[in-house]
XYZ file of C-alpha atoms in Angstrom:
252
model
C 100.896 103.217 87.180
C 102.220 102.520 83.677
C 105.939 102.462 84.161
C 108.004 99.685 83.433
C 111.048 98.866 85.807
C 109.236 99.833 88.686
C 107.857 98.076 91.921
C 104.409 98.109 93.521
C 104.014 96.994 96.952
C 100.268 96.311 98.498
C 100.114 95.927 102.088
C 96.870 94.066 103.124
C 95.239 92.852 106.358
C 93.938 89.413 105.144
C 93.748 87.302 102.071
C 90.786 88.341 99.629
C 91.338 92.030 100.657
C 93.972 92.374 97.878
C 91.332 91.565 95.450
C 88.492 93.534 96.568
C 90.276 96.875 97.384
C 93.274 96.882 94.795
C 92.721 93.962 92.289
C 92.314 96.178 89.294
C 95.181 98.310 90.295
C 97.352 95.313 90.875
C 96.440 93.672 87.403
C 96.852 96.889 85.628
C 100.392 97.534 87.482
C 101.552 93.912 86.455
C 100.182 94.214 82.817
C 102.277 97.589 82.393
C 105.348 95.865 83.348
C 105.740 96.842 86.916
C 106.739 94.228 89.448
C 103.958 93.768 91.841
C 104.388 92.470 95.429
C 101.424 91.532 97.639
C 102.053 91.410 101.587
C 99.463 90.057 103.707
C 99.695 90.897 107.528
C 97.836 87.872 108.768
C 97.504 84.552 106.808
C 93.800 83.486 107.867
C 90.549 84.148 110.352
C 91.078 83.011 113.632
C 88.466 79.831 113.288
C 89.064 79.042 109.827
C 91.322 75.969 108.238
C 95.069 77.008 107.076
C 93.937 77.376 103.436
C 93.813 81.430 102.866
C 97.327 81.546 101.887
C 97.135 79.021 99.385
C 94.003 80.888 97.830
C 95.786 84.310 98.283
C 98.596 82.897 95.852
C 95.957 81.399 93.545
C 94.550 84.888 93.129
C 97.437 86.464 93.097
C 98.723 84.679 89.868
C 95.493 85.533 88.336
C 96.278 89.172 88.723
C 99.951 89.073 87.661
C 101.664 89.483 90.882
C 105.054 88.281 91.233
C 105.601 87.329 94.914
C 103.388 87.155 98.057
C 104.620 87.938 101.489
C 103.224 87.149 104.838
C 104.398 89.043 107.795
C 103.438 86.422 110.241
C 100.751 87.862 112.367
C 97.527 86.213 113.349
C 94.064 87.540 112.605
C 92.576 89.733 115.367
C 88.868 89.069 114.446
C 86.141 91.733 114.197
C 84.061 91.453 117.127
C 83.852 92.863 120.657
C 86.050 90.394 122.229
C 89.660 90.442 121.176
C 90.804 86.684 121.887
C 94.177 85.665 123.338
C 97.052 85.301 120.885
C 97.313 81.830 119.327
C 100.156 79.572 120.088
C 103.624 80.752 118.645
C 101.874 84.095 117.043
C 100.778 87.867 117.993
C 97.446 88.944 116.776
C 98.261 92.110 114.494
C 96.350 94.361 116.308
C 98.578 93.860 119.228
C 101.965 94.123 117.180
C 104.255 96.830 118.046
C 103.992 99.616 115.548
C 107.624 100.181 115.129
C 108.398 96.638 114.734
C 105.635 95.577 112.150
C 106.528 98.893 110.307
C 110.352 97.793 110.340
C 109.223 94.581 109.037
C 107.530 95.986 106.048
C 110.193 98.663 105.670
C 112.837 96.049 105.285
C 110.890 94.459 102.355
C 110.306 97.702 100.773
C 114.037 97.992 100.871
C 114.768 94.621 99.349
C 112.525 95.219 96.543
C 113.568 98.737 96.060
C 109.775 99.694 95.971
C 108.585 102.699 94.373
C 104.952 102.566 95.694
C 103.183 101.509 98.626
C 99.556 100.699 98.703
C 97.822 100.669 102.281
C 94.365 101.662 103.699
C 92.844 104.758 104.490
C 92.817 106.195 107.930
C 89.293 104.360 108.878
C 90.832 101.015 107.791
C 88.024 100.889 105.253
C 85.039 99.572 107.342
C 86.721 99.774 110.532
C 88.244 96.139 111.208
C 90.710 96.486 113.938
C 93.515 94.945 111.458
C 92.498 97.250 108.803
C 93.171 100.044 110.975
C 96.337 98.659 111.995
C 97.483 98.261 108.339
C 96.731 102.141 107.920
C 99.209 102.652 110.919
C 101.994 100.461 109.891
C 101.732 101.595 106.193
C 101.880 105.225 107.208
C 105.067 104.587 109.604
C 106.845 102.406 106.992
C 106.388 105.217 104.229
C 107.759 107.445 106.812
C 110.936 105.059 107.471
C 111.764 104.789 103.953
C 110.393 107.396 101.869
C 108.241 105.403 99.577
C 105.534 107.023 98.024
C 102.127 105.890 99.682
C 98.915 105.713 98.226
C 96.172 104.531 100.676
C 93.172 102.349 99.193
C 89.596 103.574 99.828
C 86.227 104.094 98.427
C 84.052 107.313 98.336
C 81.550 106.933 101.309
C 78.613 108.149 99.312
C 79.125 105.025 96.947
C 79.466 102.670 99.602
C 75.992 104.149 101.051
C 74.525 103.563 97.806
C 75.837 100.302 97.082
C 74.712 99.403 100.545
C 71.043 100.687 99.841
C 71.194 98.194 96.752
C 72.317 95.458 98.485
C 69.636 95.952 101.128
C 66.873 95.778 98.631
C 68.176 92.757 97.285
C 67.927 91.232 100.795
C 71.733 90.646 100.549
C 72.942 89.504 104.141
C 75.099 92.031 105.308
C 76.119 94.117 108.346
C 75.296 97.693 107.335
C 75.698 99.432 110.522
C 78.526 101.856 110.661
C 78.875 102.595 106.816
C 78.178 106.337 107.505
C 81.358 106.527 109.037
C 83.437 104.063 106.707
C 86.060 104.864 104.042
C 86.647 108.312 102.810
C 84.597 111.415 101.730
C 84.756 112.092 98.090
C 86.918 115.290 98.734
C 89.526 113.481 100.309
C 90.196 111.168 97.330
C 93.193 111.972 95.202
C 93.316 109.020 92.536
C 90.714 107.435 90.580
C 91.857 104.300 88.592
C 89.812 103.012 85.739
C 90.439 99.185 85.801
C 87.340 97.856 83.825
C 89.544 96.072 81.385
C 90.926 93.949 84.125
C 87.373 93.045 85.367
C 87.564 89.410 84.057
C 90.903 88.936 86.003
C 89.608 90.522 89.160
C 86.360 88.375 89.218
C 88.226 85.016 88.924
C 90.687 86.370 91.467
C 87.881 86.787 93.758
C 86.466 83.383 92.912
C 89.799 82.096 93.931
C 89.317 82.740 97.409
C 86.694 79.863 97.874
C 86.515 79.639 101.522
C 85.502 83.112 101.900
C 83.026 83.060 98.664
C 81.541 79.832 100.138
C 81.662 80.748 103.946
C 79.743 82.268 106.487
C 81.973 85.669 106.960
C 80.977 89.328 107.154
C 81.279 89.745 103.257
C 80.538 86.102 101.997
C 77.258 86.667 100.628
C 78.354 90.068 98.921
C 81.251 87.840 97.415
C 78.893 85.163 96.200
C 76.846 87.749 94.375
C 79.910 89.338 92.739
C 81.386 85.972 91.330
C 78.191 85.096 90.031
C 77.582 88.216 87.868
C 78.134 88.607 84.211
C 81.348 89.712 83.858
C 80.396 93.127 82.117
C 78.255 93.684 85.172
C 80.937 92.882 87.362
C 83.322 95.320 85.310
C 80.746 98.117 85.816
C 80.402 97.694 89.326
C 83.937 97.398 90.533
C 85.730 98.862 87.580
C 87.151 101.873 89.350
C 89.443 101.924 92.350
C 90.108 104.617 94.570
C 93.132 106.014 96.638
C 94.151 108.714 98.977
C 97.675 109.781 98.927
C 98.434 111.642 102.289
C 101.638 113.235 101.247
C 102.816 113.835 97.648
C 106.067 111.397 96.949
C 108.782 112.716 94.946
C 110.190 109.239 93.805
C 109.732 107.564 90.588
C 106.071 106.815 89.492
C 104.660 103.514 88.573
């Protein structure tokens, strides 16, 4: 992703996902002269104060992102219970696929996008909103012909990291990781983003409500933002993608 005058649009489920899965890629694209747009499907977790979009904008600015867009949906939660829609909004997982994909497709056309970043078929660790991002991203790419790269991690690397975190007694839900993300053979793109480690770590720290909170990944995020930057870069200095169908458009 090193071509000027091109546009990368990254679709994410929630604020902070843009850093965890694609932060180095976005910073690298912006530094190379690409226009970078982050689209977030939901604005916040269902039980949190409305600060998540402000944190997203702060993190995006650190990464060099030019525009942040919220699709207008509510978070669907990750537990067994899918709660009723909040007043005036629909939970993302309940959104009509074609309607949501059309919203994204309209933005891709407006931005004259060259590349769309989305999620792999497992939605990473399986959050229902992440799976929905995969579905919406695929459909929007079909509608527009934009080149699609789906953010992921090698499953064996995820399991190795989980073993390390468990040995450090880091609170985390470890179940289901053997089916999460993508097998190494499915990965088509591996980006070295270690030189953007400082930006990526600072952007992660900008999501204060999550770093200081009690969410699924909060303990891991606290650990990451407290690491010396070279160690953070060593741990998070690569980002991975699956390209389901080779695109023919301009490359960024």
